[in-house]
């Protein structure tokens, strides 16, 4: 199975692509969706963000959704454009250029890529679809050297996620499962904001959030003391934020 | 004098451009920097954002600074990339395509443009430089139908300015003159946030901002009661925001 979609529609040109940074939370860690780049007869095999060139008959947003679906099977991730990358050094690595020119069957100089970000839960709908694709969820701390400038794109996506979460904390609740423990919520906040959070202060802060609602349900079958589950109440959130 | 810079360096390709939305405050109104598009023998004459294609040897940010300087004379505006526009309908108007193809001497299909935003004061340094260019400051409410999708780009730049100002109100003080009246400050807030602000509430709010410092100076030679001047104290701002 190809690591790039077959080019069945005319390309707008061979210089504009889209790349998707889909970050997913598995309850414990933040992961990013990567695709494997390898082909017969190549001496290397590495990972990249799901991305490809745009077709002539589609807008940028349409291209991003299509490319993500074709390469990973993930649909309706809520992709949001956040930055274009167009440094002339993007295609500095001759291996990247060789790979691109074979995949695209065209001479490649510079590729300006439009980067998209999406935050999703890792659940059945976002893992089942990966089957049949060369795609996988990679924990952020396990990401090695990616192709092109994809490490830069990823690190700036993390900063983008932070400022989106500062502007609208509701985003973080979209990552959490429908029922979550405060430990899960705290871990997510620590990872997103990149700093340790004091447990006691955190519990105080949550108590002041009318939109984080305790449930009458507790964890089952855990070795440690079973923690309570909470849920996010969007209506209460909108009231408190107004 | 040409409305487009002469193409002296090889173009990266004929499909990627940058466009600059430079918004300036003249003390009373928000203005946007536009360039006039016209050529001998054309039956039309209209306005557009300063923008052009990128050269092969420059990054996107470099291209934006160069294009702004070449078309308007404005330097160091603090341009910030905020969105790429790549709809296939961008070059729907045959007049736009005709104009582009003559200016670029190349066949044009789609142009993806990377949009930049900057907020500046309109003072000697940002008006004197316009001389010798087909550029002018246009009050936002006087902007008519612009070329391409530049009305869309401009309206989204205004939304971008709003969310930047919510995230960091210090931006708004960069628009205001070094010494400003509370009426000027309030007018700017009203325009940026797109809603009326109650005078009394506004004065109360300002009183709680340790970083808006009253001066012992008053307006001179005004028909109405002379208003006091204030200044923005960045150090106090950073302390209060932390």
PDB file of C-alpha atoms in Angstrom, chain A:
ATOM      1  CA  UNK A   1       0.000   0.000   0.000  1.00  0.00           C
ATOM      2  CA  UNK A   2       1.390   3.386  -0.927  1.00  0.00           C
ATOM      3  CA  UNK A   3       2.504   5.825   1.763  1.00  0.00           C
ATOM      4  CA  UNK A   4       1.250   8.682  -0.422  1.00  0.00           C
ATOM      5  CA  UNK A   5      -2.170   8.769  -2.043  1.00  0.00           C
ATOM      6  CA  UNK A   6      -2.162   7.983  -5.758  1.00  0.00           C
ATOM      7  CA  UNK A   7      -2.293  11.191  -7.759  1.00  0.00           C
ATOM      8  CA  UNK A   8      -5.584  10.805  -9.554  1.00  0.00           C
ATOM      9  CA  UNK A   9      -6.533  14.486  -9.931  1.00  0.00           C
ATOM     10  CA  UNK A  10      -4.432  17.197 -11.543  1.00  0.00           C
ATOM     11  CA  UNK A  11      -2.191  18.930  -9.013  1.00  0.00           C
ATOM     12  CA  UNK A  12      -2.599  22.696  -8.542  1.00  0.00           C
ATOM     13  CA  UNK A  13       1.148  22.752  -9.011  1.00  0.00           C
ATOM     14  CA  UNK A  14       4.031  20.865  -7.485  1.00  0.00           C
ATOM     15  CA  UNK A  15       4.818  23.473  -4.862  1.00  0.00           C
ATOM     16  CA  UNK A  16       1.959  23.695  -2.388  1.00  0.00           C
ATOM     17  CA  UNK A  17       1.177  21.050   0.196  1.00  0.00           C
ATOM     18  CA  UNK A  18      -0.783  20.616   3.395  1.00  0.00           C
ATOM     19  CA  UNK A  19       0.476  18.914   6.565  1.00  0.00           C
ATOM     20  CA  UNK A  20      -1.687  17.790   9.471  1.00  0.00           C
ATOM     21  CA  UNK A  21      -0.620  17.785  13.113  1.00  0.00           C
ATOM     22  CA  UNK A  22      -3.283  15.682  14.800  1.00  0.00           C
ATOM     23  CA  UNK A  23      -2.679  15.439  18.513  1.00  0.00           C
ATOM     24  CA  UNK A  24      -4.506  12.815  20.502  1.00  0.00           C
ATOM     25  CA  UNK A  25      -4.786  12.070  24.190  1.00  0.00           C
ATOM     26  CA  UNK A  26      -4.899   8.422  25.265  1.00  0.00           C
ATOM     27  CA  UNK A  27      -5.792   9.136  28.894  1.00  0.00           C
ATOM     28  CA  UNK A  28      -2.157   9.320  29.969  1.00  0.00           C
ATOM     29  CA  UNK A  29      -0.057  10.838  27.217  1.00  0.00           C
ATOM     30  CA  UNK A  30      -0.285  13.207  24.302  1.00  0.00           C
ATOM     31  CA  UNK A  31       0.368  11.509  20.994  1.00  0.00           C
ATOM     32  CA  UNK A  32       0.809  12.750  17.475  1.00  0.00           C
ATOM     33  CA  UNK A  33      -0.446  10.966  14.382  1.00  0.00           C
ATOM     34  CA  UNK A  34       2.454  10.032  12.096  1.00  0.00           C
ATOM     35  CA  UNK A  35       2.789   8.131   8.844  1.00  0.00           C
ATOM     36  CA  UNK A  36       5.651   5.902   7.894  1.00  0.00           C
ATOM     37  CA  UNK A  37       7.671   6.886   4.840  1.00  0.00           C
ATOM     38  CA  UNK A  38       9.387   4.047   3.098  1.00  0.00           C
ATOM     39  CA  UNK A  39       9.505   2.448  -0.283  1.00  0.00           C
ATOM     40  CA  UNK A  40      11.004  -0.626  -1.852  1.00  0.00           C
ATOM     41  CA  UNK A  41      14.708  -0.325  -2.494  1.00  0.00           C
ATOM     42  CA  UNK A  42      15.200   2.642  -0.150  1.00  0.00           C
ATOM     43  CA  UNK A  43      17.906   2.369   2.439  1.00  0.00           C
ATOM     44  CA  UNK A  44      15.977   4.461   4.946  1.00  0.00           C
ATOM     45  CA  UNK A  45      12.630   4.353   6.644  1.00  0.00           C
ATOM     46  CA  UNK A  46      11.343   7.190   8.753  1.00  0.00           C
ATOM     47  CA  UNK A  47       8.240   8.989   9.910  1.00  0.00           C
ATOM     48  CA  UNK A  48       6.498  12.164   8.833  1.00  0.00           C
ATOM     49  CA  UNK A  49       3.362  14.130   9.490  1.00  0.00           C
ATOM     50  CA  UNK A  50       0.427  13.153   7.251  1.00  0.00           C
ATOM     51  CA  UNK A  51       0.707  15.577   4.333  1.00  0.00           C
ATOM     52  CA  UNK A  52       0.708  15.827   0.572  1.00  0.00           C
ATOM     53  CA  UNK A  53       0.261  18.183  -2.367  1.00  0.00           C
ATOM     54  CA  UNK A  54      -3.072  19.825  -3.081  1.00  0.00           C
ATOM     55  CA  UNK A  55      -5.245  19.139  -6.099  1.00  0.00           C
ATOM     56  CA  UNK A  56      -6.312  21.789  -8.533  1.00  0.00           C
ATOM     57  CA  UNK A  57     -10.001  21.479  -7.744  1.00  0.00           C
ATOM     58  CA  UNK A  58      -9.879  21.749  -3.963  1.00  0.00           C
ATOM     59  CA  UNK A  59      -9.421  24.490  -1.387  1.00  0.00           C
ATOM     60  CA  UNK A  60      -6.715  24.276   1.267  1.00  0.00           C
ATOM     61  CA  UNK A  61      -9.121  23.092   3.958  1.00  0.00           C
ATOM     62  CA  UNK A  62     -10.559  20.440   1.645  1.00  0.00           C
ATOM     63  CA  UNK A  63      -7.059  19.289   0.757  1.00  0.00           C
ATOM     64  CA  UNK A  64      -6.119  18.908   4.426  1.00  0.00           C
ATOM     65  CA  UNK A  65      -9.204  16.790   5.184  1.00  0.00           C
ATOM     66  CA  UNK A  66      -8.667  14.635   2.106  1.00  0.00           C
ATOM     67  CA  UNK A  67      -4.973  14.059   2.740  1.00  0.00           C
ATOM     68  CA  UNK A  68      -5.570  13.133   6.373  1.00  0.00           C
ATOM     69  CA  UNK A  69      -8.336  10.720   5.375  1.00  0.00           C
ATOM     70  CA  UNK A  70      -6.317   9.129   2.581  1.00  0.00           C
ATOM     71  CA  UNK A  71      -3.161   8.674   4.659  1.00  0.00           C
ATOM     72  CA  UNK A  72      -4.629   7.736   8.041  1.00  0.00           C
ATOM     73  CA  UNK A  73      -8.347   7.052   7.692  1.00  0.00           C
ATOM     74  CA  UNK A  74      -9.137   9.760  10.264  1.00  0.00           C
ATOM     75  CA  UNK A  75     -12.172  11.881   9.349  1.00  0.00           C
ATOM     76  CA  UNK A  76     -13.769  15.000  10.862  1.00  0.00           C
ATOM     77  CA  UNK A  77     -10.818  15.728  13.127  1.00  0.00           C
ATOM     78  CA  UNK A  78     -11.657  19.451  13.183  1.00  0.00           C
ATOM     79  CA  UNK A  79      -8.467  20.518  11.412  1.00  0.00           C
ATOM     80  CA  UNK A  80      -7.589  24.190  11.796  1.00  0.00           C
ATOM     81  CA  UNK A  81      -5.021  25.993   9.708  1.00  0.00           C
ATOM     82  CA  UNK A  82      -2.359  27.639  11.850  1.00  0.00           C
ATOM     83  CA  UNK A  83       0.767  28.434   9.837  1.00  0.00           C
ATOM     84  CA  UNK A  84       2.414  28.268   6.424  1.00  0.00           C
ATOM     85  CA  UNK A  85       6.002  27.038   6.201  1.00  0.00           C
ATOM     86  CA  UNK A  86       7.992  28.223   3.225  1.00  0.00           C
ATOM     87  CA  UNK A  87      11.659  28.385   4.125  1.00  0.00           C
ATOM     88  CA  UNK A  88      13.945  27.685   1.183  1.00  0.00           C
ATOM     89  CA  UNK A  89      15.734  25.205   3.487  1.00  0.00           C
ATOM     90  CA  UNK A  90      12.691  22.964   3.839  1.00  0.00           C
ATOM     91  CA  UNK A  91      13.911  20.638   1.117  1.00  0.00           C
ATOM     92  CA  UNK A  92      17.579  20.751   2.053  1.00  0.00           C
ATOM     93  CA  UNK A  93      17.930  17.005   2.585  1.00  0.00           C
ATOM     94  CA  UNK A  94      18.577  15.330  -0.808  1.00  0.00           C
ATOM     95  CA  UNK A  95      16.849  12.174   0.470  1.00  0.00           C
ATOM     96  CA  UNK A  96      13.678  14.213   0.972  1.00  0.00           C
ATOM     97  CA  UNK A  97      13.884  15.667  -2.516  1.00  0.00           C
ATOM     98  CA  UNK A  98      14.513  12.237  -4.050  1.00  0.00           C
ATOM     99  CA  UNK A  99      11.540  10.779  -2.192  1.00  0.00           C
ATOM    100  CA  UNK A 100       9.297  13.681  -3.179  1.00  0.00           C
ATOM    101  CA  UNK A 101      10.265  13.630  -6.827  1.00  0.00           C
ATOM    102  CA  UNK A 102       9.546   9.922  -7.079  1.00  0.00           C
ATOM    103  CA  UNK A 103       6.250  10.213  -5.185  1.00  0.00           C
ATOM    104  CA  UNK A 104       5.104  13.234  -7.189  1.00  0.00           C
ATOM    105  CA  UNK A 105       6.822  12.359 -10.479  1.00  0.00           C
ATOM    106  CA  UNK A 106       7.800  15.995 -10.849  1.00  0.00           C
ATOM    107  CA  UNK A 107      10.827  18.202 -10.392  1.00  0.00           C
ATOM    108  CA  UNK A 108      10.712  19.742  -6.910  1.00  0.00           C
ATOM    109  CA  UNK A 109      12.297  23.022  -5.853  1.00  0.00           C
ATOM    110  CA  UNK A 110      10.540  24.510  -2.893  1.00  0.00           C
ATOM    111  CA  UNK A 111       7.326  23.308  -1.314  1.00  0.00           C
ATOM    112  CA  UNK A 112       5.360  25.757   0.773  1.00  0.00           C
ATOM    113  CA  UNK A 113       3.232  23.752   3.159  1.00  0.00           C
ATOM    114  CA  UNK A 114       0.135  24.930   4.975  1.00  0.00           C
ATOM    115  CA  UNK A 115       0.053  23.340   8.432  1.00  0.00           C
ATOM    116  CA  UNK A 116      -3.147  22.276  10.163  1.00  0.00           C
ATOM    117  CA  UNK A 117      -3.734  21.277  13.765  1.00  0.00           C
ATOM    118  CA  UNK A 118      -6.442  19.151  15.371  1.00  0.00           C
ATOM    119  CA  UNK A 119      -6.942  17.898  18.922  1.00  0.00           C
ATOM    120  CA  UNK A 120      -8.827  14.638  19.327  1.00  0.00           C
ATOM    121  CA  UNK A 121      -9.491  11.871  21.838  1.00  0.00           C
ATOM    122  CA  UNK A 122      -7.788   8.585  21.062  1.00  0.00           C
ATOM    123  CA  UNK A 123     -10.701   6.204  21.089  1.00  0.00           C
ATOM    124  CA  UNK A 124     -12.263   3.593  18.850  1.00  0.00           C
ATOM    125  CA  UNK A 125     -13.150   6.097  16.147  1.00  0.00           C
ATOM    126  CA  UNK A 126      -9.618   7.496  15.900  1.00  0.00           C
ATOM    127  CA  UNK A 127      -7.715   4.196  16.139  1.00  0.00           C
ATOM    128  CA  UNK A 128      -9.916   1.687  14.316  1.00  0.00           C
ATOM    129  CA  UNK A 129      -9.624   3.744  11.140  1.00  0.00           C
ATOM    130  CA  UNK A 130      -5.818   3.542  11.117  1.00  0.00           C
ATOM    131  CA  UNK A 131      -6.014  -0.096  10.042  1.00  0.00           C
ATOM    132  CA  UNK A 132      -4.911  -0.495   6.459  1.00  0.00           C
ATOM    133  CA  UNK A 133      -2.833   2.679   6.632  1.00  0.00           C
ATOM    134  CA  UNK A 134       0.840   3.175   7.435  1.00  0.00           C
ATOM    135  CA  UNK A 135      -0.205   5.446  10.292  1.00  0.00           C
ATOM    136  CA  UNK A 136       0.198   5.275  14.057  1.00  0.00           C
ATOM    137  CA  UNK A 137      -0.159   7.284  17.240  1.00  0.00           C
ATOM    138  CA  UNK A 138       3.274   8.212  18.574  1.00  0.00           C
ATOM    139  CA  UNK A 139       3.680   9.545  22.149  1.00  0.00           C
ATOM    140  CA  UNK A 140       5.198  13.038  21.948  1.00  0.00           C
ATOM    141  CA  UNK A 141       8.284  11.966  23.906  1.00  0.00           C
ATOM    142  CA  UNK A 142       8.893   9.112  21.474  1.00  0.00           C
ATOM    143  CA  UNK A 143       9.001  11.237  18.324  1.00  0.00           C
ATOM    144  CA  UNK A 144      12.444  11.012  16.761  1.00  0.00           C
ATOM    145  CA  UNK A 145      13.815  12.886  13.778  1.00  0.00           C
ATOM    146  CA  UNK A 146      11.013  13.422  11.297  1.00  0.00           C
ATOM    147  CA  UNK A 147      11.307  14.060   7.572  1.00  0.00           C
ATOM    148  CA  UNK A 148      11.632  17.612   6.174  1.00  0.00           C
ATOM    149  CA  UNK A 149      11.057  20.327   8.819  1.00  0.00           C
ATOM    150  CA  UNK A 150       8.312  18.305  10.482  1.00  0.00           C
ATOM    151  CA  UNK A 151       9.954  18.496  13.917  1.00  0.00           C
ATOM    152  CA  UNK A 152       9.726  22.294  13.678  1.00  0.00           C
ATOM    153  CA  UNK A 153       6.119  22.130  12.485  1.00  0.00           C
ATOM    154  CA  UNK A 154       5.265  19.808  15.388  1.00  0.00           C
ATOM    155  CA  UNK A 155       6.960  21.956  18.038  1.00  0.00           C
ATOM    156  CA  UNK A 156       5.168  25.061  16.778  1.00  0.00           C
ATOM    157  CA  UNK A 157       1.891  23.136  16.775  1.00  0.00           C
ATOM    158  CA  UNK A 158       2.431  22.441  20.478  1.00  0.00           C
ATOM    159  CA  UNK A 159       2.878  26.176  21.110  1.00  0.00           C
ATOM    160  CA  UNK A 160      -0.240  26.794  19.046  1.00  0.00           C
ATOM    161  CA  UNK A 161      -2.147  24.254  21.161  1.00  0.00           C
ATOM    162  CA  UNK A 162      -1.025  26.108  24.297  1.00  0.00           C
ATOM    163  CA  UNK A 163      -2.252  29.488  23.135  1.00  0.00           C
ATOM    164  CA  UNK A 164      -5.510  27.948  21.907  1.00  0.00           C
ATOM    165  CA  UNK A 165      -5.969  26.344  25.343  1.00  0.00           C
ATOM    166  CA  UNK A 166      -5.239  29.630  27.112  1.00  0.00           C
ATOM    167  CA  UNK A 167      -7.800  31.417  24.935  1.00  0.00           C
ATOM    168  CA  UNK A 168     -10.381  28.641  25.335  1.00  0.00           C
ATOM    169  CA  UNK A 169      -9.760  25.945  27.983  1.00  0.00           C
ATOM    170  CA  UNK A 170     -12.781  24.012  26.681  1.00  0.00           C
ATOM    171  CA  UNK A 171     -10.442  22.628  24.019  1.00  0.00           C
ATOM    172  CA  UNK A 172      -8.683  20.543  26.631  1.00  0.00           C
ATOM    173  CA  UNK A 173     -11.918  18.869  27.622  1.00  0.00           C
ATOM    174  CA  UNK A 174     -12.300  17.699  24.042  1.00  0.00           C
ATOM    175  CA  UNK A 175      -9.125  15.702  24.526  1.00  0.00           C
ATOM    176  CA  UNK A 176     -10.246  14.107  27.798  1.00  0.00           C
ATOM    177  CA  UNK A 177     -12.580  11.106  27.786  1.00  0.00           C
ATOM    178  CA  UNK A 178     -16.243  11.833  28.479  1.00  0.00           C
ATOM    179  CA  UNK A 179     -15.678  10.703  32.095  1.00  0.00           C
ATOM    180  CA  UNK A 180     -12.284  11.575  33.518  1.00  0.00           C
ATOM    181  CA  UNK A 181     -10.441  11.631  36.838  1.00  0.00           C
ATOM    182  CA  UNK A 182      -8.816  14.773  38.215  1.00  0.00           C
ATOM    183  CA  UNK A 183      -5.440  13.046  37.897  1.00  0.00           C
ATOM    184  CA  UNK A 184      -6.049  12.646  34.163  1.00  0.00           C
ATOM    185  CA  UNK A 185      -7.114  16.268  33.857  1.00  0.00           C
ATOM    186  CA  UNK A 186      -4.079  17.471  35.792  1.00  0.00           C
ATOM    187  CA  UNK A 187      -1.675  15.376  33.721  1.00  0.00           C
ATOM    188  CA  UNK A 188      -3.147  16.800  30.537  1.00  0.00           C
ATOM    189  CA  UNK A 189      -2.795  20.378  31.832  1.00  0.00           C
ATOM    190  CA  UNK A 190       0.811  19.670  32.852  1.00  0.00           C
ATOM    191  CA  UNK A 191       1.674  18.397  29.392  1.00  0.00           C
ATOM    192  CA  UNK A 192      -0.139  21.102  27.471  1.00  0.00           C
ATOM    193  CA  UNK A 193       1.270  23.953  29.536  1.00  0.00           C
ATOM    194  CA  UNK A 194       4.649  22.309  29.970  1.00  0.00           C
ATOM    195  CA  UNK A 195       4.929  22.667  33.740  1.00  0.00           C
ATOM    196  CA  UNK A 196       4.180  20.775  36.967  1.00  0.00           C
ATOM    197  CA  UNK A 197       0.889  21.617  38.686  1.00  0.00           C
ATOM    198  CA  UNK A 198       0.590  21.423  42.476  1.00  0.00           C
ATOM    199  CA  UNK A 199      -2.072  18.816  43.320  1.00  0.00           C
ATOM    200  CA  UNK A 200      -3.686  20.755  46.152  1.00  0.00           C
ATOM    201  CA  UNK A 201      -3.874  24.042  44.225  1.00  0.00           C
ATOM    202  CA  UNK A 202      -5.235  22.177  41.259  1.00  0.00           C
ATOM    203  CA  UNK A 203      -8.060  20.613  43.277  1.00  0.00           C
ATOM    204  CA  UNK A 204      -8.927  24.048  44.695  1.00  0.00           C
ATOM    205  CA  UNK A 205      -8.985  25.516  41.220  1.00  0.00           C
ATOM    206  CA  UNK A 206     -11.190  22.743  39.884  1.00  0.00           C
ATOM    207  CA  UNK A 207     -13.611  23.268  42.779  1.00  0.00           C
ATOM    208  CA  UNK A 208     -14.108  26.822  41.510  1.00  0.00           C
ATOM    209  CA  UNK A 209     -14.932  25.545  38.006  1.00  0.00           C
ATOM    210  CA  UNK A 210     -18.692  25.064  38.002  1.00  0.00           C
ATOM    211  CA  UNK A 211     -18.307  23.291  34.663  1.00  0.00           C
ATOM    212  CA  UNK A 212     -16.233  20.385  36.000  1.00  0.00           C
ATOM    213  CA  UNK A 213     -18.959  18.267  37.539  1.00  0.00           C
ATOM    214  CA  UNK A 214     -18.277  15.372  39.942  1.00  0.00           C
ATOM    215  CA  UNK A 215     -20.149  12.157  39.124  1.00  0.00           C
ATOM    216  CA  UNK A 216     -21.335   9.418  41.466  1.00  0.00           C
ATOM    217  CA  UNK A 217     -18.993   7.025  39.720  1.00  0.00           C
ATOM    218  CA  UNK A 218     -15.570   5.780  40.692  1.00  0.00           C
ATOM    219  CA  UNK A 219     -12.769   3.943  38.938  1.00  0.00           C
ATOM    220  CA  UNK A 220     -13.110   0.152  39.026  1.00  0.00           C
ATOM    221  CA  UNK A 221     -10.475  -2.528  39.412  1.00  0.00           C
ATOM    222  CA  UNK A 222      -7.542  -0.235  40.128  1.00  0.00           C
ATOM    223  CA  UNK A 223      -4.772  -1.169  42.577  1.00  0.00           C
ATOM    224  CA  UNK A 224      -4.703   2.267  44.192  1.00  0.00           C
ATOM    225  CA  UNK A 225      -7.631   4.077  45.820  1.00  0.00           C
ATOM    226  CA  UNK A 226     -10.399   4.372  43.218  1.00  0.00           C
ATOM    227  CA  UNK A 227     -10.668   7.939  41.956  1.00  0.00           C
ATOM    228  CA  UNK A 228     -13.896   9.758  41.272  1.00  0.00           C
ATOM    229  CA  UNK A 229     -15.010  10.522  37.736  1.00  0.00           C
ATOM    230  CA  UNK A 230     -15.900  13.997  36.529  1.00  0.00           C
ATOM    231  CA  UNK A 231     -17.533  15.338  33.397  1.00  0.00           C
ATOM    232  CA  UNK A 232     -17.318  18.598  31.477  1.00  0.00           C
ATOM    233  CA  UNK A 233     -20.535  20.650  31.386  1.00  0.00           C
ATOM    234  CA  UNK A 234     -20.341  22.867  28.316  1.00  0.00           C
ATOM    235  CA  UNK A 235     -23.435  24.905  29.144  1.00  0.00           C
ATOM    236  CA  UNK A 236     -22.081  25.786  32.595  1.00  0.00           C
ATOM    237  CA  UNK A 237     -18.740  26.565  30.953  1.00  0.00           C
ATOM    238  CA  UNK A 238     -20.299  28.999  28.490  1.00  0.00           C
ATOM    239  CA  UNK A 239     -22.188  30.697  31.334  1.00  0.00           C
ATOM    240  CA  UNK A 240     -19.044  31.064  33.478  1.00  0.00           C
ATOM    241  CA  UNK A 241     -16.934  32.320  30.563  1.00  0.00           C
ATOM    242  CA  UNK A 242     -19.394  34.947  29.409  1.00  0.00           C
TER     243      UNK A 242
END
